[in-house]
Tab-separated table of N, CA and C in Angstrom:
chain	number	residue	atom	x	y	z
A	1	UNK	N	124.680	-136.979	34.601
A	1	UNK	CA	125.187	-135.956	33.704
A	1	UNK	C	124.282	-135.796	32.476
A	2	UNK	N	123.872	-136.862	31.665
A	2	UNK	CA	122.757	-136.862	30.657
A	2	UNK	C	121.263	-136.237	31.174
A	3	UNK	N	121.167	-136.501	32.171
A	3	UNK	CA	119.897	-135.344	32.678
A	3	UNK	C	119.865	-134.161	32.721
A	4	UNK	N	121.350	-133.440	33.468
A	4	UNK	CA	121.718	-132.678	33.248
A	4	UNK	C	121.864	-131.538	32.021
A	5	UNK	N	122.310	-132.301	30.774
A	5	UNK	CA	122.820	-131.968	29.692
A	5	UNK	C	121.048	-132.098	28.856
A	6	UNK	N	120.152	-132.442	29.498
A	6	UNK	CA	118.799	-132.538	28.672
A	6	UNK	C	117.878	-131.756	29.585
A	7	UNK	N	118.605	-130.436	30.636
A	7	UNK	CA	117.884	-129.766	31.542
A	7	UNK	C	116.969	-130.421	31.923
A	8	UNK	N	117.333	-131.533	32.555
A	8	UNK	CA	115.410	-132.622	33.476
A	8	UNK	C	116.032	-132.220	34.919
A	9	UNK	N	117.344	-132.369	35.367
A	9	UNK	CA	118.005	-131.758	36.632
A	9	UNK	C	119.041	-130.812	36.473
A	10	UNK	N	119.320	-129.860	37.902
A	10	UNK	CA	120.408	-128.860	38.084
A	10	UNK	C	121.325	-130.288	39.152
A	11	UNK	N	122.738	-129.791	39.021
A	11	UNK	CA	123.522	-130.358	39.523
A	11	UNK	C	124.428	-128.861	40.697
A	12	UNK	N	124.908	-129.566	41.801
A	12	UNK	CA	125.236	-128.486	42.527
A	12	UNK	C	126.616	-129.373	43.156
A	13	UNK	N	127.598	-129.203	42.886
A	13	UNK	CA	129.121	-129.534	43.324
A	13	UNK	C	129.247	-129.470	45.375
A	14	UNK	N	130.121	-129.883	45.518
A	14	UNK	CA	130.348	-129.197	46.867
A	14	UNK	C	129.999	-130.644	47.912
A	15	UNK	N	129.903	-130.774	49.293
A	15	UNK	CA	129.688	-131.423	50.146
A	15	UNK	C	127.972	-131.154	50.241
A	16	UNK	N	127.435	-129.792	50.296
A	16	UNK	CA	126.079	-129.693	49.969
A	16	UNK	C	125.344	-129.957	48.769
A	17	UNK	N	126.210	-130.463	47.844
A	17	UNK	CA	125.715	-130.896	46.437
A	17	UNK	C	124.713	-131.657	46.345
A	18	UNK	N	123.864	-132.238	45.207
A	18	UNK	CA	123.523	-133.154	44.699
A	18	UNK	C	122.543	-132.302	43.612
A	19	UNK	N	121.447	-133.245	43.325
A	19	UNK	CA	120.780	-132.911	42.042
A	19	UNK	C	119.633	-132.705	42.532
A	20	UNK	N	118.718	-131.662	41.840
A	20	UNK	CA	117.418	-131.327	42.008
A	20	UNK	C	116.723	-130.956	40.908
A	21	UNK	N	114.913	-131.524	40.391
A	21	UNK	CA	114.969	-131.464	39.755
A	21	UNK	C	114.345	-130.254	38.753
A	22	UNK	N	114.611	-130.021	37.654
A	22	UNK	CA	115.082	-128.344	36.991
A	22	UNK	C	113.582	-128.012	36.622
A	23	UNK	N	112.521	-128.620	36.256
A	23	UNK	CA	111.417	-128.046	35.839
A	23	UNK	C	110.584	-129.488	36.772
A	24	UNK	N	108.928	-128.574	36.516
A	24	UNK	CA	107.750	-129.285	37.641
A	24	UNK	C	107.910	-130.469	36.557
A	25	UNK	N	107.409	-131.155	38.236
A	25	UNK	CA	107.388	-132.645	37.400
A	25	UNK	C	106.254	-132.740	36.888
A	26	UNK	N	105.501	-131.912	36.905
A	26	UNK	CA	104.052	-132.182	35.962
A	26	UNK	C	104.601	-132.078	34.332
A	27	UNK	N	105.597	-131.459	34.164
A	27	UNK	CA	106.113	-131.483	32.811
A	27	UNK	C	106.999	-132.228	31.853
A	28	UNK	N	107.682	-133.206	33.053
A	28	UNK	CA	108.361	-134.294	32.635
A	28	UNK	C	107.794	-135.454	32.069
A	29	UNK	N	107.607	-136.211	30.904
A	29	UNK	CA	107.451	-137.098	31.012
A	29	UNK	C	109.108	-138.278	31.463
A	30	UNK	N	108.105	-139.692	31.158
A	30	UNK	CA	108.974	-140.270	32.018
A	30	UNK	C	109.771	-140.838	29.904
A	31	UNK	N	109.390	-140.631	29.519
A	31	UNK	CA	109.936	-140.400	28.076
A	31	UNK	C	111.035	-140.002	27.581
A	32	UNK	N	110.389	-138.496	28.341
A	32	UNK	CA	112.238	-137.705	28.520
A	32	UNK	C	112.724	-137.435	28.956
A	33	UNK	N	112.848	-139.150	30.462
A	33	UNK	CA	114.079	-139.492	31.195
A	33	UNK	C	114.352	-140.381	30.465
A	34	UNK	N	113.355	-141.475	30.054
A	34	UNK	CA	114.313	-142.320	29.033
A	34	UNK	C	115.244	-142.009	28.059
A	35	UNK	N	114.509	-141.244	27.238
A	35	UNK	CA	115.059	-140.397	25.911
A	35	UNK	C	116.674	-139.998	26.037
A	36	UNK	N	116.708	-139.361	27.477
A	36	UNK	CA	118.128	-138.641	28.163
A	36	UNK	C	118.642	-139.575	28.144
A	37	UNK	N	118.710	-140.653	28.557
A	37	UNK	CA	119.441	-141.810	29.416
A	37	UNK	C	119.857	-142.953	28.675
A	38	UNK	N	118.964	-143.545	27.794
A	38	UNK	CA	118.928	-144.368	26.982
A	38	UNK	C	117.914	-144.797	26.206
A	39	UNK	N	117.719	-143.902	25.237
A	39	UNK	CA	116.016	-143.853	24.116
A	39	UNK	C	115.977	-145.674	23.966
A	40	UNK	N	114.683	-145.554	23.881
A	40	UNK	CA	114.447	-146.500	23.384
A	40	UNK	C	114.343	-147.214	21.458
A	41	UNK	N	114.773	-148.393	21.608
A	41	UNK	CA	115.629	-148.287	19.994
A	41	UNK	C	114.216	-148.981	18.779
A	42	UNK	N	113.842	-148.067	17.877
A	42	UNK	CA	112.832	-148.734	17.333
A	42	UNK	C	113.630	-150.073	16.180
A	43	UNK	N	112.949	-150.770	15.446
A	43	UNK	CA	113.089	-151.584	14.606
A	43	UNK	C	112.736	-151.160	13.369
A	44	UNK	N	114.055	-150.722	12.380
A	44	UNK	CA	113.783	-149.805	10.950
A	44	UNK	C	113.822	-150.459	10.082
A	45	UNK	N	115.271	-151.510	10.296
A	45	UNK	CA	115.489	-152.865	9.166
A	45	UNK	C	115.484	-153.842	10.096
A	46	UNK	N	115.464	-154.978	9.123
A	46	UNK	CA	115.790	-156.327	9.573
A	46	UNK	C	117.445	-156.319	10.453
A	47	UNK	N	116.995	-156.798	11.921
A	47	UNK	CA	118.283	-157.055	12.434
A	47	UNK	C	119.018	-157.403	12.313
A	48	UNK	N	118.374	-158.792	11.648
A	48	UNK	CA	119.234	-160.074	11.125
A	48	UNK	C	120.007	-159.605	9.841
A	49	UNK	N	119.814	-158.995	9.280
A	49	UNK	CA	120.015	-158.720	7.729
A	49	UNK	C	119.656	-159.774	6.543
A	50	UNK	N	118.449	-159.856	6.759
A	50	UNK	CA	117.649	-160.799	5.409
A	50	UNK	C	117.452	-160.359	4.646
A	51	UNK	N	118.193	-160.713	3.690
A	51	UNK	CA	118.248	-159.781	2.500
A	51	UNK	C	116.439	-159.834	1.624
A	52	UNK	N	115.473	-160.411	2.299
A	52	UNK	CA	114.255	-160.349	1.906
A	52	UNK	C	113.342	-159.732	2.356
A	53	UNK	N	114.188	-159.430	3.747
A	53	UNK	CA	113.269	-158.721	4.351
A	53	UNK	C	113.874	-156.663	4.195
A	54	UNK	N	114.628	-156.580	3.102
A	54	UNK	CA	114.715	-155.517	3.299
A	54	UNK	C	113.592	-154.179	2.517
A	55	UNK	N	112.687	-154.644	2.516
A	55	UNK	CA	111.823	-153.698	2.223
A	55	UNK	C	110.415	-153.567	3.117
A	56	UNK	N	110.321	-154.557	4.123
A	56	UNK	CA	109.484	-154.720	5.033
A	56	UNK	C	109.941	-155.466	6.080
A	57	UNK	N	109.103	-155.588	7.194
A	57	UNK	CA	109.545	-155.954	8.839
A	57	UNK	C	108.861	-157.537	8.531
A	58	UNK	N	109.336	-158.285	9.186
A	58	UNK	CA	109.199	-159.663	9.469
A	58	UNK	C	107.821	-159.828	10.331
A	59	UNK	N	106.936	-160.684	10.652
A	59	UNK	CA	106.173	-160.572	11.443
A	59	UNK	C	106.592	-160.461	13.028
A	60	UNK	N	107.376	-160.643	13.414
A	60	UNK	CA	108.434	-161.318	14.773
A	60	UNK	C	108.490	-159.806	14.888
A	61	UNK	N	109.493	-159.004	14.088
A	61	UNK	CA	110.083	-157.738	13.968
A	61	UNK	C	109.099	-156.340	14.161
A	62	UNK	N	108.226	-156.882	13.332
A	62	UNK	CA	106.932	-156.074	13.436
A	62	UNK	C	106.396	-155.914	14.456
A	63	UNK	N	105.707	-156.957	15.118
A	63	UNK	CA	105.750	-157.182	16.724
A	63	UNK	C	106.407	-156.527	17.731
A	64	UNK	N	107.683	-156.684	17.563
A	64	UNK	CA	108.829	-156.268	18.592
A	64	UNK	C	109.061	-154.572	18.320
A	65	UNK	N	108.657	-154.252	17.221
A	65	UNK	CA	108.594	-152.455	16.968
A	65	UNK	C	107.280	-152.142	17.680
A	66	UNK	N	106.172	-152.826	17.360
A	66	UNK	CA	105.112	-152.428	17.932
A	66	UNK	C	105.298	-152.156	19.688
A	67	UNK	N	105.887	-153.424	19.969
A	67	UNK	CA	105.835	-153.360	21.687
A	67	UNK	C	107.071	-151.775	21.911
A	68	UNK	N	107.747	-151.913	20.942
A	68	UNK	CA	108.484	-150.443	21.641
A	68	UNK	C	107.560	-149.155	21.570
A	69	UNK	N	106.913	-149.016	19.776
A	69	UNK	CA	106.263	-147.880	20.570
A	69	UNK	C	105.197	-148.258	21.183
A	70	UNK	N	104.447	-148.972	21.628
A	70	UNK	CA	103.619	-149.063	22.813
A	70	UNK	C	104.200	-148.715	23.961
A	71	UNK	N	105.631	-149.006	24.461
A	71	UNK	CA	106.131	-148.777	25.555
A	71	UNK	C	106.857	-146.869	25.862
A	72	UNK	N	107.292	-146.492	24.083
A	72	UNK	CA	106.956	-145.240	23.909
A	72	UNK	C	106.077	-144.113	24.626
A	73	UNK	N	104.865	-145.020	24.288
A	73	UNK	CA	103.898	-144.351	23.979
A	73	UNK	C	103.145	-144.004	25.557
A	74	UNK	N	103.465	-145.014	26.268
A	74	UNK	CA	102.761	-145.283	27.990
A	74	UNK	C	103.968	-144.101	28.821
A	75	UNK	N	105.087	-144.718	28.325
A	75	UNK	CA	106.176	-143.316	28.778
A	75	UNK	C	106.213	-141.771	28.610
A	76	UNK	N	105.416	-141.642	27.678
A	76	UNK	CA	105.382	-140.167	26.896
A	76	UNK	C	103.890	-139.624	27.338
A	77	UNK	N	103.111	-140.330	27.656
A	77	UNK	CA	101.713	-140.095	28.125
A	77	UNK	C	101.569	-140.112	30.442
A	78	UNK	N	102.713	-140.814	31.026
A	78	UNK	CA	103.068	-140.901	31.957
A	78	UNK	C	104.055	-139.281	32.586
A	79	UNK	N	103.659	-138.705	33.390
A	79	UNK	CA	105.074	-137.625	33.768
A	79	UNK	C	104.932	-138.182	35.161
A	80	UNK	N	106.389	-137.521	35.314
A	80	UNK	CA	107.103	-137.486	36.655
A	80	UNK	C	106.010	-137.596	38.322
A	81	UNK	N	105.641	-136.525	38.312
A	81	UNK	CA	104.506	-135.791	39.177
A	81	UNK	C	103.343	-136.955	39.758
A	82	UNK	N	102.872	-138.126	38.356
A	82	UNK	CA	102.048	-138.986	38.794
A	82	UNK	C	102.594	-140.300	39.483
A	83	UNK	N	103.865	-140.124	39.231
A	83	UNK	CA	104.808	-141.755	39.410
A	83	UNK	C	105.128	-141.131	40.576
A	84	UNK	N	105.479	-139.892	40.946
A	84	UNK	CA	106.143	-139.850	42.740
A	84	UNK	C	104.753	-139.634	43.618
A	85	UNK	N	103.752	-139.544	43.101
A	85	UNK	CA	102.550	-139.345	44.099
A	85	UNK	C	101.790	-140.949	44.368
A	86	UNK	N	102.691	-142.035	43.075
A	86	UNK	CA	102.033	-143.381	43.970
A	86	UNK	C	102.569	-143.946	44.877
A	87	UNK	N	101.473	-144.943	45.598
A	87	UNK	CA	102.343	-145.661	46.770
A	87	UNK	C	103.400	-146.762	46.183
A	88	UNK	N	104.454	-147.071	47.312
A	88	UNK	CA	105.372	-147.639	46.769
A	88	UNK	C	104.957	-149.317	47.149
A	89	UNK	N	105.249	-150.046	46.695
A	89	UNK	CA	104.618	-151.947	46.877
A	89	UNK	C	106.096	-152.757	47.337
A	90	UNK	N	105.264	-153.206	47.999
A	90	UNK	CA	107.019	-154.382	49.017
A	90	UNK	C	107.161	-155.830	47.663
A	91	UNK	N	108.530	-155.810	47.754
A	91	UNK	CA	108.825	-156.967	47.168
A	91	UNK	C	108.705	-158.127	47.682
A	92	UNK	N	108.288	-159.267	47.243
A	92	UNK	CA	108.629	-160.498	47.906
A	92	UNK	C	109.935	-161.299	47.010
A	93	UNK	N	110.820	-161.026	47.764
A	93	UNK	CA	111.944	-161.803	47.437
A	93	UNK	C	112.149	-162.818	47.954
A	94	UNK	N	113.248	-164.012	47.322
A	94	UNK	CA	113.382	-165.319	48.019
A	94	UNK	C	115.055	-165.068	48.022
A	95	UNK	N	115.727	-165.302	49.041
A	95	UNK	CA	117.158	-165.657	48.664
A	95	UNK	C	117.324	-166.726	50.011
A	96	UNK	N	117.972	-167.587	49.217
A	96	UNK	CA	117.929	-168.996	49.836
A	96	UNK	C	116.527	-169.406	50.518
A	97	UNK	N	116.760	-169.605	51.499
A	97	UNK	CA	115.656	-170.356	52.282
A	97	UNK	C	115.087	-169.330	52.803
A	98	UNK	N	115.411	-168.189	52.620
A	98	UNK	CA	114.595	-167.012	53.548
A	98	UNK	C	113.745	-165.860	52.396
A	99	UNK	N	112.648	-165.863	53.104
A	99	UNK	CA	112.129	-164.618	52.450
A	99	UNK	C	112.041	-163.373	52.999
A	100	UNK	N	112.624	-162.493	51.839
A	100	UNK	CA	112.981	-161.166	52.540
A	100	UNK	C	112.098	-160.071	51.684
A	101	UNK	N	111.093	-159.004	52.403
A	101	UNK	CA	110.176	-158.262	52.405
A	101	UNK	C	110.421	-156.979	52.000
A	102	UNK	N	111.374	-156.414	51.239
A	102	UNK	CA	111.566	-154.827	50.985
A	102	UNK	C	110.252	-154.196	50.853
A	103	UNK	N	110.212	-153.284	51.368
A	103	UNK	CA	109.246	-152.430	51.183
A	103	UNK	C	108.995	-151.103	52.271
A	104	UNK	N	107.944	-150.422	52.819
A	104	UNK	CA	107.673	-149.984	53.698
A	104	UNK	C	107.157	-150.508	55.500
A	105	UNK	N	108.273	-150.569	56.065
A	105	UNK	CA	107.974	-151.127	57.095
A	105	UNK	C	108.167	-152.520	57.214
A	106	UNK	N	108.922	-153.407	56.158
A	106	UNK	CA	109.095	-154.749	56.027
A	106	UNK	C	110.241	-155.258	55.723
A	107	UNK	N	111.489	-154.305	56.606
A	107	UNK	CA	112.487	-155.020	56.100
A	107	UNK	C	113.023	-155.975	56.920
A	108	UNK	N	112.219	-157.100	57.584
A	108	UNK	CA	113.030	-158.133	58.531
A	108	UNK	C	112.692	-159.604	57.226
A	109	UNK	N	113.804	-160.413	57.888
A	109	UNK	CA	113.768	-161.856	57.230
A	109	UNK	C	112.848	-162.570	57.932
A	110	UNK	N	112.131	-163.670	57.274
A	110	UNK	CA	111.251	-164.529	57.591
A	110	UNK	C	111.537	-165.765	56.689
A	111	UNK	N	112.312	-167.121	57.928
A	111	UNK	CA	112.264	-168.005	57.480
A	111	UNK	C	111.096	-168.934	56.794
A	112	UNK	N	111.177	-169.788	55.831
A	112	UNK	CA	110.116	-170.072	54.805
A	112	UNK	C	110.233	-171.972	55.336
């Protein structure tokens, strides 16, 4: 519904329903699917509320703003169009004693 409401998809009701999406994906970034969905939260004040740190960021804090907009910044420079044209990579998962292969063409178990 938040995609919706940020025109990134049309929604279509019915048994033939589902979602498709509203403009080329060359124009999407993947930014503003985050943005829609759940922005990412910068660091303005001290979290903690240190009362010393309220006129500047902590070094820790500083850091941790930086890595958001860096992660911003790779999202907003990334669209749609380039992320569905890569290949997709198999997982190697472990659950229990078995390893299990998601991916393309790899979904059987293989005891370990």
């Amino acid at each position: 519904r938040l995609l919706v409401q940020q025109g990134l998809v049309h929604s279509q009701r019915g048994p033939t329903g589902g979602f498709t999406i509203a403009r080329d994906p060359s124009a999407v970034s993947l930014l503003d699917i985050v943005d829609a969905v759940s922005p990412i939260p910068r660091i303005r004040a001290c979290p903690m509320r240190i009362g010393t740190h309220c006129h500047s960021l902590c070094p820790l804090h500083t850091m941790l703003d930086t890595l958001a907009e860096e992660a911003q910044t790779m999202l907003a420079s990334t669209d749609l169009a380039s992320i569905l044209a890569r290949p997709t990579r198999p997982l190697d998962l472990k659950i229990g004693s078995c390893a299990v292969m998601i991916g393309e063409n790899t979904d059987t178990e293989t005891p370990k």
